[in-house]
PDB file of C-alpha atoms in Angstrom:
ATOM      1  CA  MET A  30     -45.020 -34.438 -82.868  1.00 54.00           C
ATOM      2  CA  ALA A  31     -43.744 -33.333 -80.118  1.00 61.00           C
ATOM      3  CA  ASP A  32     -39.606 -31.528 -80.584  1.00 71.00           C
ATOM      4  CA  ASN A  33     -37.207 -33.562 -78.866  1.00 77.00           C
ATOM      5  CA  VAL A  34     -39.441 -36.462 -77.163  1.00 86.00           C
ATOM      6  CA  THR A  35     -35.969 -38.287 -75.595  1.00 89.00           C
ATOM      7  CA  PRO A  36     -36.844 -41.163 -73.072  1.00 91.00           C
ATOM      8  CA  ARG A  37     -34.540 -42.213 -70.919  1.00 93.00           C
ATOM      9  CA  ILE A  38     -34.407 -45.571 -68.384  1.00 94.00           C
ATOM     10  CA  ARG A  39     -32.556 -46.653 -65.586  1.00 93.00           C
ATOM     11  CA  VAL A  40     -32.614 -50.024 -64.963  1.00 93.00           C
ATOM     12  CA  PRO A  41     -29.855 -52.139 -62.994  1.00 92.00           C
ATOM     13  CA  ARG A  42     -27.251 -53.850 -65.447  1.00 91.00           C
ATOM     14  CA  GLU A  43     -27.748 -57.358 -63.666  1.00 90.00           C
ATOM     15  CA  ALA A  44     -29.687 -58.470 -60.863  1.00 92.00           C
ATOM     16  CA  SER A  45     -29.925 -62.079 -59.629  1.00 92.00           C
ATOM     17  CA  ALA A  46     -33.407 -64.074 -60.469  1.00 91.00           C
ATOM     18  CA  GLY A  47     -36.101 -63.104 -58.248  1.00 90.00           C
ATOM     19  CA  GLU A  48     -34.928 -59.771 -57.123  1.00 92.00           C
ATOM     20  CA  THR A  49     -36.647 -56.789 -56.657  1.00 94.00           C
ATOM     21  CA  ILE A  50     -35.615 -53.850 -59.074  1.00 94.00           C
ATOM     22  CA  THR A  51     -36.283 -49.994 -59.133  1.00 95.00           C
ATOM     23  CA  ILE A  52     -36.785 -48.983 -62.374  1.00 95.00           C
ATOM     24  CA  LYS A  53     -36.538 -45.312 -62.492  1.00 95.00           C
ATOM     25  CA  THR A  54     -37.663 -43.855 -66.443  1.00 95.00           C
ATOM     26  CA  LEU A  55     -37.849 -39.629 -67.300  1.00 94.00           C
ATOM     27  CA  ILE A  56     -39.510 -38.708 -70.609  1.00 93.00           C
ATOM     28  CA  SER A  57     -38.833 -34.914 -71.637  1.00 93.00           C
ATOM     29  CA  HIS A  58     -42.380 -34.001 -73.126  1.00 91.00           C
ATOM     30  CA  PRO A  59     -44.055 -30.774 -72.741  1.00 89.00           C
ATOM     31  CA  MET A  60     -47.338 -32.507 -71.616  1.00 90.00           C
ATOM     32  CA  GLU A  61     -49.248 -28.798 -72.178  1.00 88.00           C
ATOM     33  CA  SER A  62     -52.203 -29.156 -70.260  1.00 86.00           C
ATOM     34  CA  GLY A  63     -54.897 -27.876 -72.772  1.00 86.00           C
ATOM     35  CA  GLN A  64     -55.467 -24.878 -69.531  1.00 85.00           C
ATOM     36  CA  ARG A  65     -53.111 -22.481 -70.473  1.00 87.00           C
ATOM     37  CA  LYS A  66     -53.687 -19.488 -72.632  1.00 87.00           C
ATOM     38  CA  ASP A  67     -51.182 -17.736 -74.943  1.00 87.00           C
ATOM     39  CA  GLY A  68     -50.610 -14.502 -75.502  1.00 88.00           C
ATOM     40  CA  ASP A  69     -53.830 -13.406 -77.515  1.00 90.00           C
ATOM     41  CA  GLY A  70     -55.602 -15.534 -74.655  1.00 87.00           C
ATOM     42  CA  ASN A  71     -56.045 -18.530 -77.248  1.00 90.00           C
ATOM     43  CA  VAL A  72     -56.514 -21.808 -75.589  1.00 90.00           C
ATOM     44  CA  ILE A  73     -53.267 -23.592 -76.436  1.00 89.00           C
ATOM     45  CA  PRO A  74     -54.638 -27.660 -77.281  1.00 89.00           C
ATOM     46  CA  ARG A  75     -53.407 -30.100 -75.072  1.00 89.00           C
ATOM     47  CA  SER A  76     -50.726 -32.618 -76.412  1.00 90.00           C
ATOM     48  CA  ILE A  77     -49.562 -35.353 -73.860  1.00 91.00           C
ATOM     49  CA  ILE A  78     -48.681 -38.409 -72.988  1.00 93.00           C
ATOM     50  CA  ASN A  79     -52.138 -40.054 -71.871  1.00 93.00           C
ATOM     51  CA  ARG A  80     -50.623 -44.339 -71.245  1.00 94.00           C
ATOM     52  CA  PHE A  81     -47.329 -45.506 -70.149  1.00 95.00           C
ATOM     53  CA  THR A  82     -46.625 -49.054 -69.636  1.00 95.00           C
ATOM     54  CA  CYS A  83     -43.952 -51.216 -68.828  1.00 95.00           C
ATOM     55  CA  ASP A  84     -43.065 -54.978 -69.850  1.00 95.00           C
ATOM     56  CA  PHE A  85     -40.490 -57.665 -68.734  1.00 94.00           C
ATOM     57  CA  ASN A  86     -40.886 -60.673 -71.474  1.00 93.00           C
ATOM     58  CA  GLY A  87     -44.640 -60.156 -72.321  1.00 92.00           C
ATOM     59  CA  GLN A  88     -45.524 -59.740 -68.753  1.00 93.00           C
ATOM     60  CA  ASN A  89     -46.527 -56.599 -67.516  1.00 94.00           C
ATOM     61  CA  VAL A  90     -45.449 -54.488 -64.920  1.00 95.00           C
ATOM     62  CA  ILE A  91     -47.282 -51.240 -64.185  1.00 95.00           C
ATOM     63  CA  ASP A  92     -49.157 -49.666 -66.904  1.00 95.00           C
ATOM     64  CA  VAL A  93     -50.130 -45.876 -66.475  1.00 95.00           C
ATOM     65  CA  THR A  94     -53.328 -44.226 -66.840  1.00 94.00           C
ATOM     66  CA  MET A  95     -51.617 -39.560 -67.438  1.00 94.00           C
ATOM     67  CA  GLU A  96     -54.172 -36.555 -67.305  1.00 91.00           C
ATOM     68  CA  PRO A  97     -52.824 -33.129 -68.055  1.00 90.00           C
ATOM     69  CA  ALA A  98     -52.140 -33.151 -64.236  1.00 91.00           C
ATOM     70  CA  ILE A  99     -48.783 -35.087 -64.687  1.00 93.00           C
ATOM     71  CA  SER A 100     -45.336 -32.366 -64.593  1.00 92.00           C
ATOM     72  CA  THR A 101     -43.294 -31.855 -67.587  1.00 92.00           C
ATOM     73  CA  ASN A 102     -41.357 -34.304 -68.599  1.00 92.00           C
ATOM     74  CA  PRO A 103     -43.341 -37.072 -67.037  1.00 93.00           C
ATOM     75  CA  PHE A 104     -40.950 -38.500 -64.238  1.00 95.00           C
ATOM     76  CA  LEU A 105     -41.889 -42.184 -62.924  1.00 95.00           C
ATOM     77  CA  GLU A 106     -40.097 -44.736 -60.585  1.00 95.00           C
ATOM     78  CA  PHE A 107     -41.727 -48.306 -59.964  1.00 95.00           C
ATOM     79  CA  GLN A 108     -40.803 -51.739 -58.704  1.00 95.00           C
ATOM     80  CA  ALA A 109     -40.500 -55.106 -60.871  1.00 94.00           C
ATOM     81  CA  VAL A 110     -39.356 -58.735 -60.126  1.00 93.00           C
ATOM     82  CA  VAL A 111     -37.079 -60.048 -62.385  1.00 93.00           C
ATOM     83  CA  PRO A 112     -37.718 -63.553 -62.605  1.00 92.00           C
ATOM     84  CA  GLU A 113     -35.569 -64.142 -65.479  1.00 92.00           C
ATOM     85  CA  ALA A 114     -32.605 -62.806 -67.630  1.00 93.00           C
ATOM     86  CA  GLY A 115     -34.532 -61.013 -70.533  1.00 93.00           C
ATOM     87  CA  THR A 116     -35.979 -57.016 -71.891  1.00 95.00           C
ATOM     88  CA  PHE A 117     -38.155 -54.502 -70.187  1.00 95.00           C
ATOM     89  CA  VAL A 118     -39.549 -53.092 -72.811  1.00 95.00           C
ATOM     90  CA  PHE A 119     -41.039 -49.171 -71.646  1.00 96.00           C
ATOM     91  CA  THR A 120     -43.680 -47.880 -74.171  1.00 95.00           C
ATOM     92  CA  TRP A 121     -45.171 -43.675 -73.885  1.00 95.00           C
ATOM     93  CA  TYR A 122     -48.854 -43.087 -76.475  1.00 94.00           C
ATOM     94  CA  ASP A 123     -48.405 -39.660 -76.933  1.00 93.00           C
ATOM     95  CA  ASP A 124     -51.974 -37.699 -77.930  1.00 91.00           C
ATOM     96  CA  ASP A 125     -51.298 -37.875 -81.090  1.00 90.00           C
ATOM     97  CA  GLY A 126     -51.163 -40.745 -81.869  1.00 89.00           C
ATOM     98  CA  ASP A 127     -47.565 -41.291 -81.030  1.00 91.00           C
ATOM     99  CA  ILE A 128     -45.496 -44.441 -79.816  1.00 93.00           C
ATOM    100  CA  TYR A 129     -42.198 -43.488 -78.174  1.00 93.00           C
ATOM    101  CA  THR A 130     -40.575 -47.243 -77.246  1.00 94.00           C
ATOM    102  CA  GLU A 131     -37.126 -47.889 -75.620  1.00 94.00           C
ATOM    103  CA  GLU A 132     -35.992 -51.475 -74.681  1.00 94.00           C
ATOM    104  CA  LYS A 133     -33.315 -52.248 -71.987  1.00 93.00           C
ATOM    105  CA  GLU A 134     -31.498 -55.500 -70.978  1.00 93.00           C
ATOM    106  CA  ILE A 135     -31.246 -57.470 -68.134  1.00 94.00           C
ATOM    107  CA  ALA A 136     -29.014 -60.045 -67.212  1.00 93.00           C
ATOM    108  CA  VAL A 137     -29.537 -62.621 -64.615  1.00 91.00           C
ATOM    109  CA  SER A 138     -26.563 -63.570 -62.289  1.00 83.00           C
TER     110      SER A 138
ATOM    111  CA  MET B  18     -74.897   3.578 -48.428  1.00 57.00           C
ATOM    112  CA  SER B  19     -77.547   2.217 -49.283  1.00 63.00           C
ATOM    113  CA  PHE B  20     -78.173  -0.664 -52.358  1.00 66.00           C
ATOM    114  CA  THR B  21     -80.689   0.286 -55.281  1.00 74.00           C
ATOM    115  CA  ARG B  22     -81.849  -2.730 -56.753  1.00 72.00           C
ATOM    116  CA  ARG B  23     -78.685  -3.131 -59.590  1.00 72.00           C
ATOM    117  CA  ASP B  24     -76.560  -3.473 -57.064  1.00 71.00           C
ATOM    118  CA  THR B  25     -78.132  -5.742 -55.297  1.00 69.00           C
ATOM    119  CA  LEU B  26     -78.321  -8.231 -58.381  1.00 65.00           C
ATOM    120  CA  ARG B  27     -75.124  -7.975 -59.109  1.00 71.00           C
ATOM    121  CA  LEU B  28     -74.759  -8.863 -55.342  1.00 65.00           C
ATOM    122  CA  ALA B  29     -76.447 -11.853 -55.634  1.00 65.00           C
ATOM    123  CA  MET B  30     -74.769 -13.172 -59.487  1.00 65.00           C
ATOM    124  CA  GLY B  31     -71.543 -12.511 -57.795  1.00 62.00           C
ATOM    125  CA  THR B  32     -72.525 -14.704 -54.486  1.00 60.00           C
ATOM    126  CA  ALA B  33     -74.340 -17.711 -56.709  1.00 57.00           C
ATOM    127  CA  VAL B  34     -71.016 -17.607 -58.747  1.00 53.00           C
ATOM    128  CA  ALA B  35     -68.843 -18.032 -56.044  1.00 54.00           C
ATOM    129  CA  ALA B  36     -71.213 -21.017 -54.500  1.00 51.00           C
ATOM    130  CA  ALA B  37     -71.298 -22.957 -57.433  1.00 51.00           C
ATOM    131  CA  VAL B  38     -67.646 -22.838 -58.790  1.00 52.00           C
ATOM    132  CA  PRO B  39     -66.519 -25.317 -56.181  1.00 51.00           C
ATOM    133  CA  PHE B  40     -69.220 -27.045 -56.066  1.00 50.00           C
ATOM    134  CA  LYS B  41     -67.976 -28.505 -59.317  1.00 55.00           C
ATOM    135  CA  VAL B  42     -64.958 -29.075 -58.380  1.00 57.00           C
ATOM    136  CA  PHE B  43     -66.058 -31.629 -55.455  1.00 62.00           C
ATOM    137  CA  ALA B  44     -68.633 -32.865 -57.961  1.00 68.00           C
ATOM    138  CA  ASP B  45     -65.481 -33.916 -60.241  1.00 81.00           C
ATOM    139  CA  VAL B  46     -63.894 -35.385 -57.754  1.00 87.00           C
ATOM    140  CA  ASP B  47     -66.578 -37.291 -56.638  1.00 87.00           C
ATOM    141  CA  ALA B  48     -67.065 -38.399 -60.322  1.00 87.00           C
ATOM    142  CA  ASP B  49     -64.241 -39.944 -60.663  1.00 88.00           C
ATOM    143  CA  VAL B  50     -63.810 -41.370 -57.240  1.00 90.00           C
ATOM    144  CA  ALA B  51     -67.545 -43.102 -58.422  1.00 88.00           C
ATOM    145  CA  ALA B  52     -66.301 -44.795 -61.562  1.00 88.00           C
ATOM    146  CA  PHE B  53     -63.467 -45.735 -59.684  1.00 89.00           C
ATOM    147  CA  THR B  54     -64.732 -48.017 -57.261  1.00 88.00           C
ATOM    148  CA  GLU B  55     -68.274 -48.355 -58.686  1.00 87.00           C
ATOM    149  CA  GLY B  56     -69.852 -46.375 -55.182  1.00 83.00           C
ATOM    150  CA  ALA B  57     -67.746 -49.132 -52.666  1.00 85.00           C
ATOM    151  CA  GLU B  58     -66.566 -48.062 -49.986  1.00 87.00           C
ATOM    152  CA  ILE B  59     -63.557 -46.419 -49.374  1.00 90.00           C
ATOM    153  CA  GLY B  60     -61.653 -48.211 -45.593  1.00 89.00           C
ATOM    154  CA  GLU B  61     -58.667 -46.489 -44.314  1.00 88.00           C
ATOM    155  CA  GLY B  62     -55.160 -47.581 -44.101  1.00 87.00           C
ATOM    156  CA  GLY B  63     -53.141 -50.520 -45.955  1.00 89.00           C
ATOM    157  CA  ILE B  64     -51.922 -47.340 -48.030  1.00 93.00           C
ATOM    158  CA  THR B  65     -49.372 -44.543 -47.723  1.00 93.00           C
ATOM    159  CA  LEU B  66     -49.574 -40.811 -49.889  1.00 94.00           C
ATOM    160  CA  VAL B  67     -46.189 -39.075 -49.529  1.00 94.00           C
ATOM    161  CA  ALA B  68     -46.361 -35.773 -50.624  1.00 93.00           C
ATOM    162  CA  PRO B  69     -44.789 -32.251 -48.967  1.00 93.00           C
ATOM    163  CA  GLU B  70     -46.448 -30.513 -46.105  1.00 92.00           C
ATOM    164  CA  ILE B  71     -45.513 -26.821 -48.725  1.00 92.00           C
ATOM    165  CA  ALA B  72     -44.479 -26.938 -52.632  1.00 90.00           C
ATOM    166  CA  GLU B  73     -42.882 -23.586 -53.377  1.00 88.00           C
ATOM    167  CA  ASN B  74     -43.269 -24.727 -56.982  1.00 89.00           C
ATOM    168  CA  GLY B  75     -47.003 -26.401 -57.886  1.00 89.00           C
ATOM    169  CA  ASN B  76     -45.347 -27.379 -61.590  1.00 90.00           C
ATOM    170  CA  THR B  77     -43.964 -30.788 -60.183  1.00 92.00           C
ATOM    171  CA  VAL B  78     -44.613 -31.612 -56.754  1.00 93.00           C
ATOM    172  CA  PRO B  79     -43.354 -34.896 -56.268  1.00 94.00           C
ATOM    173  CA  ILE B  80     -45.092 -37.722 -54.504  1.00 95.00           C
ATOM    174  CA  GLU B  81     -45.781 -41.082 -53.947  1.00 95.00           C
ATOM    175  CA  VAL B  82     -48.002 -44.002 -53.051  1.00 95.00           C
ATOM    176  CA  ASP B  83     -47.599 -47.092 -51.567  1.00 94.00           C
ATOM    177  CA  ALA B  84     -50.076 -49.911 -50.932  1.00 93.00           C
ATOM    178  CA  PRO B  85     -49.044 -53.078 -50.460  1.00 92.00           C
ATOM    179  CA  GLY B  86     -51.896 -55.904 -52.815  1.00 90.00           C
ATOM    180  CA  ALA B  87     -53.349 -53.073 -54.773  1.00 93.00           C
ATOM    181  CA  VAL B  88     -53.836 -53.835 -57.913  1.00 94.00           C
ATOM    182  CA  ALA B  89     -54.646 -50.702 -59.407  1.00 94.00           C
ATOM    183  CA  ILE B  90     -54.521 -46.787 -57.083  1.00 95.00           C
ATOM    184  CA  LEU B  91     -56.328 -43.226 -58.449  1.00 94.00           C
ATOM    185  CA  VAL B  92     -54.576 -40.506 -57.500  1.00 94.00           C
ATOM    186  CA  LEU B  93     -56.846 -36.911 -57.661  1.00 93.00           C
ATOM    187  CA  ALA B  94     -55.860 -33.764 -57.303  1.00 93.00           C
ATOM    188  CA  THR B  95     -59.131 -32.618 -55.079  1.00 92.00           C
ATOM    189  CA  GLY B  96     -58.523 -28.510 -56.429  1.00 90.00           C
ATOM    190  CA  ASN B  97     -56.939 -28.683 -59.915  1.00 89.00           C
ATOM    191  CA  PRO B  98     -59.657 -27.735 -62.571  1.00 87.00           C
ATOM    192  CA  THR B  99     -60.195 -31.162 -63.731  1.00 88.00           C
ATOM    193  CA  PRO B 100     -59.390 -33.529 -60.642  1.00 90.00           C
ATOM    194  CA  ALA B 101     -57.680 -36.666 -61.781  1.00 91.00           C
ATOM    195  CA  VAL B 102     -53.804 -36.791 -62.048  1.00 93.00           C
ATOM    196  CA  GLY B 103     -53.120 -40.590 -62.816  1.00 93.00           C
ATOM    197  CA  THR B 104     -54.193 -43.939 -62.546  1.00 95.00           C
ATOM    198  CA  PHE B 105     -51.514 -47.150 -61.596  1.00 95.00           C
ATOM    199  CA  ASN B 106     -51.837 -50.359 -62.911  1.00 95.00           C
ATOM    200  CA  PHE B 107     -50.220 -52.752 -61.577  1.00 95.00           C
ATOM    201  CA  GLY B 108     -49.252 -55.654 -63.155  1.00 94.00           C
ATOM    202  CA  PRO B 109     -48.025 -59.655 -62.202  1.00 93.00           C
ATOM    203  CA  LEU B 110     -44.171 -58.424 -62.228  1.00 93.00           C
ATOM    204  CA  ALA B 111     -44.459 -55.661 -60.096  1.00 93.00           C
ATOM    205  CA  GLY B 112     -42.546 -55.623 -57.602  1.00 90.00           C
ATOM    206  CA  ALA B 113     -44.208 -53.576 -54.858  1.00 91.00           C
ATOM    207  CA  GLN B 114     -47.440 -51.518 -55.662  1.00 93.00           C
ATOM    208  CA  MET B 115     -45.691 -48.180 -55.801  1.00 93.00           C
ATOM    209  CA  ALA B 116     -44.981 -45.733 -57.705  1.00 94.00           C
ATOM    210  CA  SER B 117     -43.768 -42.125 -57.472  1.00 95.00           C
ATOM    211  CA  THR B 118     -44.178 -38.916 -59.929  1.00 95.00           C
ATOM    212  CA  ARG B 119     -44.111 -35.242 -60.266  1.00 94.00           C
ATOM    213  CA  ILE B 120     -47.796 -34.183 -60.389  1.00 94.00           C
ATOM    214  CA  ARG B 121     -48.703 -29.909 -60.884  1.00 92.00           C
ATOM    215  CA  LEU B 122     -51.396 -28.535 -58.559  1.00 92.00           C
ATOM    216  CA  ALA B 123     -53.257 -25.085 -59.014  1.00 90.00           C
ATOM    217  CA  GLY B 124     -53.293 -24.025 -56.002  1.00 90.00           C
ATOM    218  CA  THR B 125     -53.469 -24.914 -51.932  1.00 92.00           C
ATOM    219  CA  GLN B 126     -55.402 -28.216 -51.691  1.00 92.00           C
ATOM    220  CA  ASP B 127     -55.470 -32.470 -50.229  1.00 93.00           C
ATOM    221  CA  VAL B 128     -54.685 -34.605 -52.598  1.00 94.00           C
ATOM    222  CA  LEU B 129     -56.432 -38.328 -52.739  1.00 93.00           C
ATOM    223  CA  ALA B 130     -55.025 -41.712 -53.273  1.00 94.00           C
ATOM    224  CA  ILE B 131     -57.231 -44.319 -53.885  1.00 94.00           C
ATOM    225  CA  ALA B 132     -56.181 -47.623 -53.851  1.00 94.00           C
ATOM    226  CA  LYS B 133     -58.101 -51.143 -55.237  1.00 93.00           C
ATOM    227  CA  MET B 134     -56.923 -54.161 -53.784  1.00 93.00           C
ATOM    228  CA  ALA B 135     -56.678 -57.634 -54.676  1.00 92.00           C
ATOM    229  CA  ASP B 136     -60.134 -58.657 -52.934  1.00 91.00           C
ATOM    230  CA  GLY B 137     -62.295 -56.026 -54.490  1.00 90.00           C
ATOM    231  CA  THR B 138     -61.896 -53.550 -51.220  1.00 93.00           C
ATOM    232  CA  PHE B 139     -60.287 -49.867 -51.910  1.00 94.00           C
ATOM    233  CA  VAL B 140     -58.654 -47.786 -49.256  1.00 94.00           C
ATOM    234  CA  GLN B 141     -57.861 -44.072 -49.740  1.00 93.00           C
ATOM    235  CA  ALA B 142     -55.403 -41.535 -47.886  1.00 93.00           C
ATOM    236  CA  ARG B 143     -55.289 -38.139 -48.139  1.00 92.00           C
ATOM    237  CA  GLN B 144     -52.802 -35.026 -47.657  1.00 93.00           C
ATOM    238  CA  GLU B 145     -52.654 -31.129 -47.412  1.00 94.00           C
ATOM    239  CA  VAL B 146     -50.502 -29.562 -49.913  1.00 93.00           C
ATOM    240  CA  LYS B 147     -49.669 -25.593 -49.924  1.00 93.00           C
ATOM    241  CA  VAL B 148     -48.338 -24.571 -52.777  1.00 91.00           C
ATOM    242  CA  THR B 149     -46.864 -20.995 -53.280  1.00 87.00           C
ATOM    243  CA  ILE B 150     -47.554 -20.706 -56.981  1.00 80.00           C
ATOM    244  CA  GLY B 151     -49.837 -22.349 -58.933  1.00 75.00           C
ATOM    245  CA  GLY B 152     -48.937 -24.626 -61.608  1.00 71.00           C
ATOM    246  CA  CYS B 153     -51.824 -24.589 -64.375  1.00 65.00           C
ATOM    247  CA  GLY B 154     -50.897 -20.906 -65.468  1.00 61.00           C
ATOM    248  CA  GLY B 155     -52.982 -18.738 -67.492  1.00 45.00           C
TER     249      GLY B 155
END
């Protein structure tokens, strides 16, 4: 497992029904590309987050396939429709099989 | 200066390698595009790709893709050792078919975005990014 993997997410606290909101996510992760070499010339093995998904009340918002060309600490910004109050579930899938999950609730006013 | 047989061979080999490398890169890009579009024709317009003209640091280049009505957007860095950058698949609750992220670029090159529209057609946008310091390490 990569060390100190911390997801950070910005979701508005509340929205009106049917409103489109902007979500920003960032997860600290080295995203080792598998292209770099260490001091002795050995290739450092690839270790990245290869997939990210965001769901709201069981419905998919976005599903991103990530390759080694995504920067360290992958940042993503996207938009979602909020039809009702509920919970956003964010999931990151690591190459080594780890899955990081984070939830954010949103109220509808 | 006269060329010996050995010199000539060396020169020829160097040229062959130089010619083969870019060809291989383009082949990878074509393969990725073909895998995404399954050979369909790619049009223009209807997709916006925002990337800086000059990126000082190739390790984090901010990009944004926006294609209203798309179901998926593929992003390729045509000059990277592995051109694929990522694929954004939009679900039913996506507010707009846009996303922004930060990518690595090995050097000055074109960034290519291809969107698959809901009706099965494809459109693309291309933008050149000049990179001062490449971002693939080594």
